[in-house]
PDB file of C-alpha atoms in Angstrom:
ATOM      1  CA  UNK O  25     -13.103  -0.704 -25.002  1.00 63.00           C
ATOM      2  CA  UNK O  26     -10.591   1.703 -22.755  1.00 84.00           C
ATOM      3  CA  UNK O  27      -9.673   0.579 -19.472  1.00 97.00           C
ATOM      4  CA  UNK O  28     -11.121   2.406 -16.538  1.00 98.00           C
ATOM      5  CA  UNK O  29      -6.946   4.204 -16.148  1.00 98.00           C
ATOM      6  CA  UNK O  30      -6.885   4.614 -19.750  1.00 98.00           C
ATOM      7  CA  UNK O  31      -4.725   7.936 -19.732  1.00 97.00           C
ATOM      8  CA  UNK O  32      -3.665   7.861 -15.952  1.00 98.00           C
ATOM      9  CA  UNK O  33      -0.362   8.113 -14.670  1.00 98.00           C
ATOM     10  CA  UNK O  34       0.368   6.174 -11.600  1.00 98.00           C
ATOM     11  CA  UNK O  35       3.526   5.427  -9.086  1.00 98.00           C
ATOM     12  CA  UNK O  36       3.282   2.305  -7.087  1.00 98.00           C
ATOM     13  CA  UNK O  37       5.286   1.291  -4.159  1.00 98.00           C
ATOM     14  CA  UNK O  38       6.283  -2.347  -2.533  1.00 95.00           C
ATOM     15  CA  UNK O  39       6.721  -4.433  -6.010  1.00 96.00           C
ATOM     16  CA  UNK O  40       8.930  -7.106  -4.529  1.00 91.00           C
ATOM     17  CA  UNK O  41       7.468 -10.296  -5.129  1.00 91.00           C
ATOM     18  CA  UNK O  42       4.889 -11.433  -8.115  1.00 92.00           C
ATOM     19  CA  UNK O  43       3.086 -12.843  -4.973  1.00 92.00           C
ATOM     20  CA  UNK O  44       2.712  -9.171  -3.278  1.00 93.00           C
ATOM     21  CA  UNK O  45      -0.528  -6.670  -3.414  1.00 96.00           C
ATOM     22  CA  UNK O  46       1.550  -4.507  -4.830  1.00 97.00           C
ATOM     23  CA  UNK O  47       2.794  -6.270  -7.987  1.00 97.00           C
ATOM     24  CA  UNK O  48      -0.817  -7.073  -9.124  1.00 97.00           C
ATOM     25  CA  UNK O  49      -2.110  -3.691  -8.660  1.00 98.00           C
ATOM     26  CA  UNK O  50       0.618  -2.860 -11.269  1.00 98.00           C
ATOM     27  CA  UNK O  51       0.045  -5.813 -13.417  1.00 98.00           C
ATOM     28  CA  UNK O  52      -3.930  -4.517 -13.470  1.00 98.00           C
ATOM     29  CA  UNK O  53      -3.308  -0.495 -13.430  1.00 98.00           C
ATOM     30  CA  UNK O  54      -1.277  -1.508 -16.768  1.00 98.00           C
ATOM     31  CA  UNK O  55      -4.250  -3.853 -18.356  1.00 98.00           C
ATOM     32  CA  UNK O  56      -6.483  -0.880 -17.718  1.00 98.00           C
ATOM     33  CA  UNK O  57      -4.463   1.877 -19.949  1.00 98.00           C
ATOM     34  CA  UNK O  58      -1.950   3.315 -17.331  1.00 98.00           C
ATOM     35  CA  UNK O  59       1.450   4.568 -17.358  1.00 98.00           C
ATOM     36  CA  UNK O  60       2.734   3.634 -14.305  1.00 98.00           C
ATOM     37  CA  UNK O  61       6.664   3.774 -12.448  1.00 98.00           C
ATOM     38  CA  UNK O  62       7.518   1.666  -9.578  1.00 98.00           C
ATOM     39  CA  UNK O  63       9.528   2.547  -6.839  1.00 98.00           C
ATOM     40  CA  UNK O  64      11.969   0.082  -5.081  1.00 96.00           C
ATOM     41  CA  UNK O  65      13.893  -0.099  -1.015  1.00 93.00           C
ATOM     42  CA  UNK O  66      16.222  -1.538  -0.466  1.00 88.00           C
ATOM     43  CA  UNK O  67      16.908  -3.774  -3.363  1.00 88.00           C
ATOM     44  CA  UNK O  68      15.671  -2.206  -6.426  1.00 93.00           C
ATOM     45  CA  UNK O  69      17.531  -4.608  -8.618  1.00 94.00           C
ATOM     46  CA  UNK O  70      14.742  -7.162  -7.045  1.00 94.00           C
ATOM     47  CA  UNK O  71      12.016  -4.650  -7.705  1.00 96.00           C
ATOM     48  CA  UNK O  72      13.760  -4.529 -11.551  1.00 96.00           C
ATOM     49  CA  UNK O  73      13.612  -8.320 -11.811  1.00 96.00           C
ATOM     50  CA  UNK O  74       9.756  -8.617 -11.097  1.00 96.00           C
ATOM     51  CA  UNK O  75       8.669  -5.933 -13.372  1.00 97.00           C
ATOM     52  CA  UNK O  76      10.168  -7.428 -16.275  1.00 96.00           C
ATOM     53  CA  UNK O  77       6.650  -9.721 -15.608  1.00 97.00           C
ATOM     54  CA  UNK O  78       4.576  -7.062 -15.819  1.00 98.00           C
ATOM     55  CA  UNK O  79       2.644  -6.744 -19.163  1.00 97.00           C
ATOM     56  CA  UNK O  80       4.490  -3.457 -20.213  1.00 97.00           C
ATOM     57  CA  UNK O  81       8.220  -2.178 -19.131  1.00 96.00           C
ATOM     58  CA  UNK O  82       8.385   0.112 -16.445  1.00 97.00           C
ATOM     59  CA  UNK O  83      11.067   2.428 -14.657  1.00 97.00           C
ATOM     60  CA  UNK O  84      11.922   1.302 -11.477  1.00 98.00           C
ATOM     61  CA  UNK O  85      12.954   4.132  -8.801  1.00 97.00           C
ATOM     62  CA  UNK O  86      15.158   3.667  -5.788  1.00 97.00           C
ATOM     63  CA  UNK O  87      13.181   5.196  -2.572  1.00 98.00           C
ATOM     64  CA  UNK O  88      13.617   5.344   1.019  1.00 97.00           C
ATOM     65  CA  UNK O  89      10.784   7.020   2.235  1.00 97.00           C
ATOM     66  CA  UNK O  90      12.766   7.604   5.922  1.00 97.00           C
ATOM     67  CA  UNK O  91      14.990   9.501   2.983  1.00 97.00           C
ATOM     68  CA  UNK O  92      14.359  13.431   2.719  1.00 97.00           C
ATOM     69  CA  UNK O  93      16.909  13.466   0.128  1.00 98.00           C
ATOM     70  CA  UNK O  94      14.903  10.809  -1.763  1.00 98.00           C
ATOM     71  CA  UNK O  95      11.364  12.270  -0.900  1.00 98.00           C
ATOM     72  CA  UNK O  96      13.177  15.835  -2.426  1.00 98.00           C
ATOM     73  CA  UNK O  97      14.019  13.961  -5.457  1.00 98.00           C
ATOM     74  CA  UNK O  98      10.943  11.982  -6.681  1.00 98.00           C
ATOM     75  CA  UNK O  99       8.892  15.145  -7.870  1.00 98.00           C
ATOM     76  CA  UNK O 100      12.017  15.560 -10.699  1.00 98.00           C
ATOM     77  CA  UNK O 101      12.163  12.226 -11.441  1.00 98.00           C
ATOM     78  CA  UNK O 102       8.759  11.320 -11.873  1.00 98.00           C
ATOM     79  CA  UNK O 103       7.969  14.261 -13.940  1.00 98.00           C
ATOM     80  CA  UNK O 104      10.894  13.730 -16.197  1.00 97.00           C
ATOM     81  CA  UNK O 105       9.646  10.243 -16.832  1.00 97.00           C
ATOM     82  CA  UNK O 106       5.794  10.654 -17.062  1.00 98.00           C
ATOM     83  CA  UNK O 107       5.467  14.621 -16.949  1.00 97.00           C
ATOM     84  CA  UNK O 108       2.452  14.305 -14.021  1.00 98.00           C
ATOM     85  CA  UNK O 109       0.962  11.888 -11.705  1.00 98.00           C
ATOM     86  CA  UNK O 110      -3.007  11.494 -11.372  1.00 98.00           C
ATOM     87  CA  UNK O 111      -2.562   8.259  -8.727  1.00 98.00           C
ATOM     88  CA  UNK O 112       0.058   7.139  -6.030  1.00 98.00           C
ATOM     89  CA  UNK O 113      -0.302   3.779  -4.310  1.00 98.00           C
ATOM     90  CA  UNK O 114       1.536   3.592  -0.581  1.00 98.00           C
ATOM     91  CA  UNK O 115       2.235  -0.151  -0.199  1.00 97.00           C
ATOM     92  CA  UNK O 116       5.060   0.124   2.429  1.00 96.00           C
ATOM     93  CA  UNK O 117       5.294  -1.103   5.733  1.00 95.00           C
ATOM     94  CA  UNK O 118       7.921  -2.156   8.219  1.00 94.00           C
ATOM     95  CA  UNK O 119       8.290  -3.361  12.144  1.00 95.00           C
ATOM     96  CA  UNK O 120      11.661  -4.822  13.373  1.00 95.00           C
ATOM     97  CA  UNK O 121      11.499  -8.378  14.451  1.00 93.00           C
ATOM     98  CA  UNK O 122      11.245  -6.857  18.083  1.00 95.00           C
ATOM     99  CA  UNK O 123       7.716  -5.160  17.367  1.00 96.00           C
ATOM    100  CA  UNK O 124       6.404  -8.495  15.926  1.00 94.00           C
ATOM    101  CA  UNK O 125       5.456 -11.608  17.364  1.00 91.00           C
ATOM    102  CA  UNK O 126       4.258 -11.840  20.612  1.00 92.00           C
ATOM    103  CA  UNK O 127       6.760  -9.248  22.075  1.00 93.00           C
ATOM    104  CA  UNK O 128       4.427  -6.448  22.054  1.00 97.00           C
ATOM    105  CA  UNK O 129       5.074  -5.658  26.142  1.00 98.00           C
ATOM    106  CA  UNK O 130       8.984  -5.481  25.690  1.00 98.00           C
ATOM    107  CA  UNK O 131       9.279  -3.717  22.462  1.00 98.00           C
ATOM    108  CA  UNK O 132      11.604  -0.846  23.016  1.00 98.00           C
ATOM    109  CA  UNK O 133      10.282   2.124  21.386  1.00 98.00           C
ATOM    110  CA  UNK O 134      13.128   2.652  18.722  1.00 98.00           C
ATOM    111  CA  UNK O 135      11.676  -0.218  16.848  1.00 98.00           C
ATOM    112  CA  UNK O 136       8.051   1.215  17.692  1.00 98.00           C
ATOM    113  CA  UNK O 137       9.419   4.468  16.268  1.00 98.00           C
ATOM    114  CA  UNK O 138      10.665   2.601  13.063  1.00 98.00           C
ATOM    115  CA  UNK O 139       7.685   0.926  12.574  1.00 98.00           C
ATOM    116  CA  UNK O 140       5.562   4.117  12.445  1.00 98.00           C
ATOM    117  CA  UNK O 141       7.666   6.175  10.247  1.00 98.00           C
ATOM    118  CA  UNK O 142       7.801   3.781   7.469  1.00 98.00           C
ATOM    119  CA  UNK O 143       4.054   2.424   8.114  1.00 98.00           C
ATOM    120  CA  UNK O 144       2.436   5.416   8.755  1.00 98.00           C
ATOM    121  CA  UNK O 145       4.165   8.923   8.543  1.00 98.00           C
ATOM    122  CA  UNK O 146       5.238   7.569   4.936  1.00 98.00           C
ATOM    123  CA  UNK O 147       1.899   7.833   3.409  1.00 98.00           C
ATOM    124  CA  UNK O 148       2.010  11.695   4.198  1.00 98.00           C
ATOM    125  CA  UNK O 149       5.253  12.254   3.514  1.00 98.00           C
ATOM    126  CA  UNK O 150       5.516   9.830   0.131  1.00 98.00           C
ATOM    127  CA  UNK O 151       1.903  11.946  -0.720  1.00 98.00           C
ATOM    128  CA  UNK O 152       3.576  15.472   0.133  1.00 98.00           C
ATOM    129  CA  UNK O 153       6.515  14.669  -2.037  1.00 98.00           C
ATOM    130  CA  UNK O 154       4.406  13.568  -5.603  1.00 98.00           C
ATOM    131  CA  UNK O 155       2.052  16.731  -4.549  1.00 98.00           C
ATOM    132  CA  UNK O 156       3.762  18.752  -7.126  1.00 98.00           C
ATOM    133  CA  UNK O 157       2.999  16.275  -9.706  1.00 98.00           C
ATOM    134  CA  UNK O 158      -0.814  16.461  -9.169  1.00 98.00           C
ATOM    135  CA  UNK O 159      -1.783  19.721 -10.341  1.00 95.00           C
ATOM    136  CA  UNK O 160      -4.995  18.707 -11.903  1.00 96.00           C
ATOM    137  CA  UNK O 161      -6.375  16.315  -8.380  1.00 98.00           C
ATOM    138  CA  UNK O 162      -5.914  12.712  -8.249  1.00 98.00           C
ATOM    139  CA  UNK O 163      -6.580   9.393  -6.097  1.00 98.00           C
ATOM    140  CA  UNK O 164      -3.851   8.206  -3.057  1.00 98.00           C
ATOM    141  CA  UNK O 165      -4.656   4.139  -2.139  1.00 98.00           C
ATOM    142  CA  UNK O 166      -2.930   2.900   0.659  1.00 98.00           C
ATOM    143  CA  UNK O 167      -3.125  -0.680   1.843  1.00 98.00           C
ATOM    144  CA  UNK O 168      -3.961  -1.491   5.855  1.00 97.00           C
ATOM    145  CA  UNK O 169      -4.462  -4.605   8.331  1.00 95.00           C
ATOM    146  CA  UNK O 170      -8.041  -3.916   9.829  1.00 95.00           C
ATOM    147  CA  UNK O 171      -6.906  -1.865  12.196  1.00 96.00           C
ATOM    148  CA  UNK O 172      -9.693  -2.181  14.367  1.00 94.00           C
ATOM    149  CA  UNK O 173      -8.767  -5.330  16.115  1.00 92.00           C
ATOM    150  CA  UNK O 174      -5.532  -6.610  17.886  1.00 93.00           C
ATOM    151  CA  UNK O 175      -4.042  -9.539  15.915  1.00 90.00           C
ATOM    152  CA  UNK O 176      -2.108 -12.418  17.533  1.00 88.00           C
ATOM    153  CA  UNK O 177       1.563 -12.041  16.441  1.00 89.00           C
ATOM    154  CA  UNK O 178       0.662  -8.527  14.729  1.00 92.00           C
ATOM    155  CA  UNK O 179       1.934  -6.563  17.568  1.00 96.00           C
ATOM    156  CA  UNK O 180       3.227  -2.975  17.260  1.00 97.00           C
ATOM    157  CA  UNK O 181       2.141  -3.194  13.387  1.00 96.00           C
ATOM    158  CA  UNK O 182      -1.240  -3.272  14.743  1.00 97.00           C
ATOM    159  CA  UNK O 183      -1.087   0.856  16.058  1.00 98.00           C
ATOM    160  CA  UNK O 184       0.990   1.908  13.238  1.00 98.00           C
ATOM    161  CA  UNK O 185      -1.903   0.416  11.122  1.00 98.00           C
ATOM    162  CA  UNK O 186      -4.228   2.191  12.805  1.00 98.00           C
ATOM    163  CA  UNK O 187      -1.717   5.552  12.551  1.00 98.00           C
ATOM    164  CA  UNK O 188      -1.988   4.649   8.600  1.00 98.00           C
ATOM    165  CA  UNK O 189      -5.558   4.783   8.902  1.00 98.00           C
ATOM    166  CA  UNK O 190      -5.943   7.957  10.778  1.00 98.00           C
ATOM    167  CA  UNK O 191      -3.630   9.759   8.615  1.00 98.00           C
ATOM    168  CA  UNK O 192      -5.519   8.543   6.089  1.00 98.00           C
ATOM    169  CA  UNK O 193      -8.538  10.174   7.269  1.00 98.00           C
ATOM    170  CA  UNK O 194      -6.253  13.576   7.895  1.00 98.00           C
ATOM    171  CA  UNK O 195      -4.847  13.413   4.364  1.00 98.00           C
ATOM    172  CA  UNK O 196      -8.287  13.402   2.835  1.00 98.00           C
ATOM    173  CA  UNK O 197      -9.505  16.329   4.528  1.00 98.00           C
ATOM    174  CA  UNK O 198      -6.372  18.624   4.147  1.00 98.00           C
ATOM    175  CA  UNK O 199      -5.932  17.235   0.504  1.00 98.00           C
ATOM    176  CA  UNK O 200      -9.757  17.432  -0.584  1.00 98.00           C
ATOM    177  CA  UNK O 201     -10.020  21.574  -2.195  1.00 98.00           C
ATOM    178  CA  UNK O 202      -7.251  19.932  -4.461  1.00 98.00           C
ATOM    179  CA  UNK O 203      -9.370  17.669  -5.427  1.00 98.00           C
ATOM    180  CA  UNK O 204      -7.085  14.521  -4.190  1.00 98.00           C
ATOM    181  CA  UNK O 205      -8.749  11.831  -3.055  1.00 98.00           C
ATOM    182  CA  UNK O 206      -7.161   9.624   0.061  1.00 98.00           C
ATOM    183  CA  UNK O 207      -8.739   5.785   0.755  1.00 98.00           C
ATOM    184  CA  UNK O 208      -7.372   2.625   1.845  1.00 98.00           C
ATOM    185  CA  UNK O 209      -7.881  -0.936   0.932  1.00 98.00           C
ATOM    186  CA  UNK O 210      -8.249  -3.026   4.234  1.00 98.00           C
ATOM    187  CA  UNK O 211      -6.902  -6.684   2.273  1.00 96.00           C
ATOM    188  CA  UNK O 212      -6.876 -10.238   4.143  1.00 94.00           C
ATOM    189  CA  UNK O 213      -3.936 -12.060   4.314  1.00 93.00           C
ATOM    190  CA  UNK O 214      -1.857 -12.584   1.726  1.00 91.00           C
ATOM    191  CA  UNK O 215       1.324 -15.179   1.698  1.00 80.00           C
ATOM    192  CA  UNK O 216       3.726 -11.798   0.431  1.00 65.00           C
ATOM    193  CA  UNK O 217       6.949 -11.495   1.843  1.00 59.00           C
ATOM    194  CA  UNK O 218       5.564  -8.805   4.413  1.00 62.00           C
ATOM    195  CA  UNK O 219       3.745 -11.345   5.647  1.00 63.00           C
ATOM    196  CA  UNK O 220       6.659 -13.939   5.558  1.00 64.00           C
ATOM    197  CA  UNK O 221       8.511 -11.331   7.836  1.00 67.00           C
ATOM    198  CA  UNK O 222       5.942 -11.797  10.890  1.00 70.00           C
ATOM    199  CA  UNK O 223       6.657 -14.729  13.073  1.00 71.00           C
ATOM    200  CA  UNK O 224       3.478 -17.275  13.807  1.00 71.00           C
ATOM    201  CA  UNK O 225       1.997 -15.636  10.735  1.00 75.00           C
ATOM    202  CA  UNK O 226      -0.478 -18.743  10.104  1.00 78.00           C
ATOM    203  CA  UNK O 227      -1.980 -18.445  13.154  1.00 78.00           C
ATOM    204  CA  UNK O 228      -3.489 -15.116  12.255  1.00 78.00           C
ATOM    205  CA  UNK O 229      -4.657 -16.431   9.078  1.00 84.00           C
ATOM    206  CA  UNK O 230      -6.048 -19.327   9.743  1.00 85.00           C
ATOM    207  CA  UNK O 231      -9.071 -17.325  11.684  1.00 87.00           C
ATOM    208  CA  UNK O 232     -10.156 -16.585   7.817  1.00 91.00           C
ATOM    209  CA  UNK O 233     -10.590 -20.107   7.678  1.00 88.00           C
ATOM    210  CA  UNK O 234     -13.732 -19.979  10.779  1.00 87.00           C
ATOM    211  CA  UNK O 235     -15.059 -16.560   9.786  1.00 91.00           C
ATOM    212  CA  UNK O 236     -14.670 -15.147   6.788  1.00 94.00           C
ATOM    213  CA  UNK O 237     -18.292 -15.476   4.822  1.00 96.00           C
ATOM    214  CA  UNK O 238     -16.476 -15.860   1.538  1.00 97.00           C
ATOM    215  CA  UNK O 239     -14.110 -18.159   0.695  1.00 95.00           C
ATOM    216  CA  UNK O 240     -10.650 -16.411   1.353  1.00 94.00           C
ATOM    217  CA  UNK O 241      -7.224 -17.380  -0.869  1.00 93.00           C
ATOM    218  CA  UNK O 242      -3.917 -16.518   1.209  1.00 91.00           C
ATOM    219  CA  UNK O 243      -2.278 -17.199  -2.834  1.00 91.00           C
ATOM    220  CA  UNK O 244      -4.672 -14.479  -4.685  1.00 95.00           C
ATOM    221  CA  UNK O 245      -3.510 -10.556  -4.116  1.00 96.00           C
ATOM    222  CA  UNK O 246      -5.708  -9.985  -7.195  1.00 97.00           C
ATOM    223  CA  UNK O 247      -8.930  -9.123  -5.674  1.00 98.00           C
ATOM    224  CA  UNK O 248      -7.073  -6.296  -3.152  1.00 98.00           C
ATOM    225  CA  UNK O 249      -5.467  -5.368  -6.390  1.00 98.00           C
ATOM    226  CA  UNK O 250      -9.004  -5.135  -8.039  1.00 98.00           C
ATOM    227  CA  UNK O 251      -9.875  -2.717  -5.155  1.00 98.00           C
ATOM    228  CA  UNK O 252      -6.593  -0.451  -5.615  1.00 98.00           C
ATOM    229  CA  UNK O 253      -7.376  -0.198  -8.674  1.00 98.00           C
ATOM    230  CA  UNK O 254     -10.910   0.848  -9.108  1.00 98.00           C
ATOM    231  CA  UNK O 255     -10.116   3.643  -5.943  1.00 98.00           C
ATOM    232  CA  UNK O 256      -7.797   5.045  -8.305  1.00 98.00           C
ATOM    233  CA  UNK O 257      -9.887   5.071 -11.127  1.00 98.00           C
ATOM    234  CA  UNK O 258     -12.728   8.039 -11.747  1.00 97.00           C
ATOM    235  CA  UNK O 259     -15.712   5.265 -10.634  1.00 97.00           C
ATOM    236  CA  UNK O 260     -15.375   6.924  -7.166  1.00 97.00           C
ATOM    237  CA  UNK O 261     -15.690  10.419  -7.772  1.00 97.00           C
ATOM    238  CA  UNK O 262     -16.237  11.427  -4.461  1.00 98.00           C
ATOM    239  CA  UNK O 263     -15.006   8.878  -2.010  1.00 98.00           C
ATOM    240  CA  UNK O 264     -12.606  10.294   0.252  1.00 98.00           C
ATOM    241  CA  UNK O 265     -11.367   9.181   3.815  1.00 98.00           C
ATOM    242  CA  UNK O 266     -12.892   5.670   3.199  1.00 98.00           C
ATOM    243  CA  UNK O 267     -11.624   2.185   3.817  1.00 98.00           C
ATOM    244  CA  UNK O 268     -13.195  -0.205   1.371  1.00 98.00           C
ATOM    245  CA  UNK O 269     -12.242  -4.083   3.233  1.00 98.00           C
ATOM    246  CA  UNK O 270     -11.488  -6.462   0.719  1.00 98.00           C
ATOM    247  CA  UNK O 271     -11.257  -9.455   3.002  1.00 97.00           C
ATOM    248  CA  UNK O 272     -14.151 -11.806   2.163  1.00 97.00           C
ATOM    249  CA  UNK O 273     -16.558  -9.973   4.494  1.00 97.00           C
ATOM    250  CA  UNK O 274     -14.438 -11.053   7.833  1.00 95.00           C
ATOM    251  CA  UNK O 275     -14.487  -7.193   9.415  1.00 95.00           C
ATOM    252  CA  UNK O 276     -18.143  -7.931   9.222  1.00 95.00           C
ATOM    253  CA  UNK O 277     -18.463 -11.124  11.144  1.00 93.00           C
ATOM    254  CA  UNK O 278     -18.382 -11.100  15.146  1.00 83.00           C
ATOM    255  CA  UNK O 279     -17.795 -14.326  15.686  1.00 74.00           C
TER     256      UNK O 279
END
């Protein structure tokens, strides 16, 4: 039995730990028949080093997506390696230590601005640049923080979540007569190394432990990867503009 990407070509951002969202969503686009290429900032040679655990070898692309010589590149590179895309994954996002952690009052707004040019403006421009490659439609997953809420420690990645998500939204209507679909998978914590980078990090977690209805895993990115995966896949036809949560059922639970 063919997997449900059997045939699909995919690129996939933020591989940089077997522990990450990103890695498994790789690890399963492969299992399910795709051809996939990973992208890599600022250390691809780390990026290099995980794939070699991924079920299949895979090309490993340095990108900067603050990079408009990068961005200008991709298209060429990409094609010349898989001739076409039909799915891009946006798993990227950044704050300075100054826009995390309790600070959000005296963050200046450099490090705001940094934080919502790789968080945010990336999917859009990352999207623009692989446009060329999807002549025949295709599916864009990103990955967001429920955006709806304002974390403890999350700070100033809290709005450029909620910038992801509204250009999200933006994307899917400008992007729909191609037939490109644009959704994001809202995922719980996970222990990645984004999550490493935001000081008192286990105090937002550990309100999973009180709410969420099913039993939440801060070790398991396979179940967000499970949702990337099926958004990319043809099973949602036409789902556009959506985020599907993948966080036990916590964005449901008031209190």
């Amino acid at each position: 039995m063919s997997g449900i990407l059997e045939g699909k070509r995919v690129l996939i951002t933020g591989v940089l730990m077997e522990s990450s969202i990103a890695f498994h969503t790789a690890k399963l686009a492969q299992e399910q028949g795709a051809e996939i290429i990973l992208t890599a900032f600022p250390r691809p040679t780390l990026t290099e080093r995980i794939a070699k655990k991924l079920p299949k070898p895979t090309k490993v692309i340095e990108l900067d997506v603050t990079n408009d010589e990068h961005l200008g590149r991709l298209a060429d590179i990409v094609g010349e390696e898989l001739g076409g895309l039909d799915g891009v994954v946006h798993s990227i996002g950044f704050a300075p230590q100054d826009a995390l952690g309790g600070n959000f009052l005296n963050t200046p707004f450099e490090s705001v601005a940094t934080a919502m040019h790789v968080s945010a403006y990336s999917l859009k421009s990352l999207t623009m640049a692989c446009l060329p490659l999807m002549q025949n439609g295709g599916s864009v997953v990103g990955l967001t923080f429920d955006a709806s809420f304002a974390w403890p420690q999350y700070d100033w990645m809290g709005p450029a979540k909620a910038a992801l998500e509204a250009t999200s939204r933006y994307m899917a209507r400008d992007l729909g007569k191609q037939n490109i679909r644009c959704n994001l998978v809202s995922a719980g914590p996970i222990g990645s190394m984004a999550a490493k980078s935001i000081p008192g990090f286990a105090e937002l977690a550990s309100v999973w432990d009180d709410r969420s209805p099913l039993e939440w895993d801060l070790k398991d990115p396979e179940p967000a990867g499970r949702g990337v995966v099926a958004l990319l896949s043809d099973w949602f036809p036409k789902t556009t503009g959506e985020i599907v949560h993948v966080d036990g059922g916590l964005h449901a639970i008031g209190a």
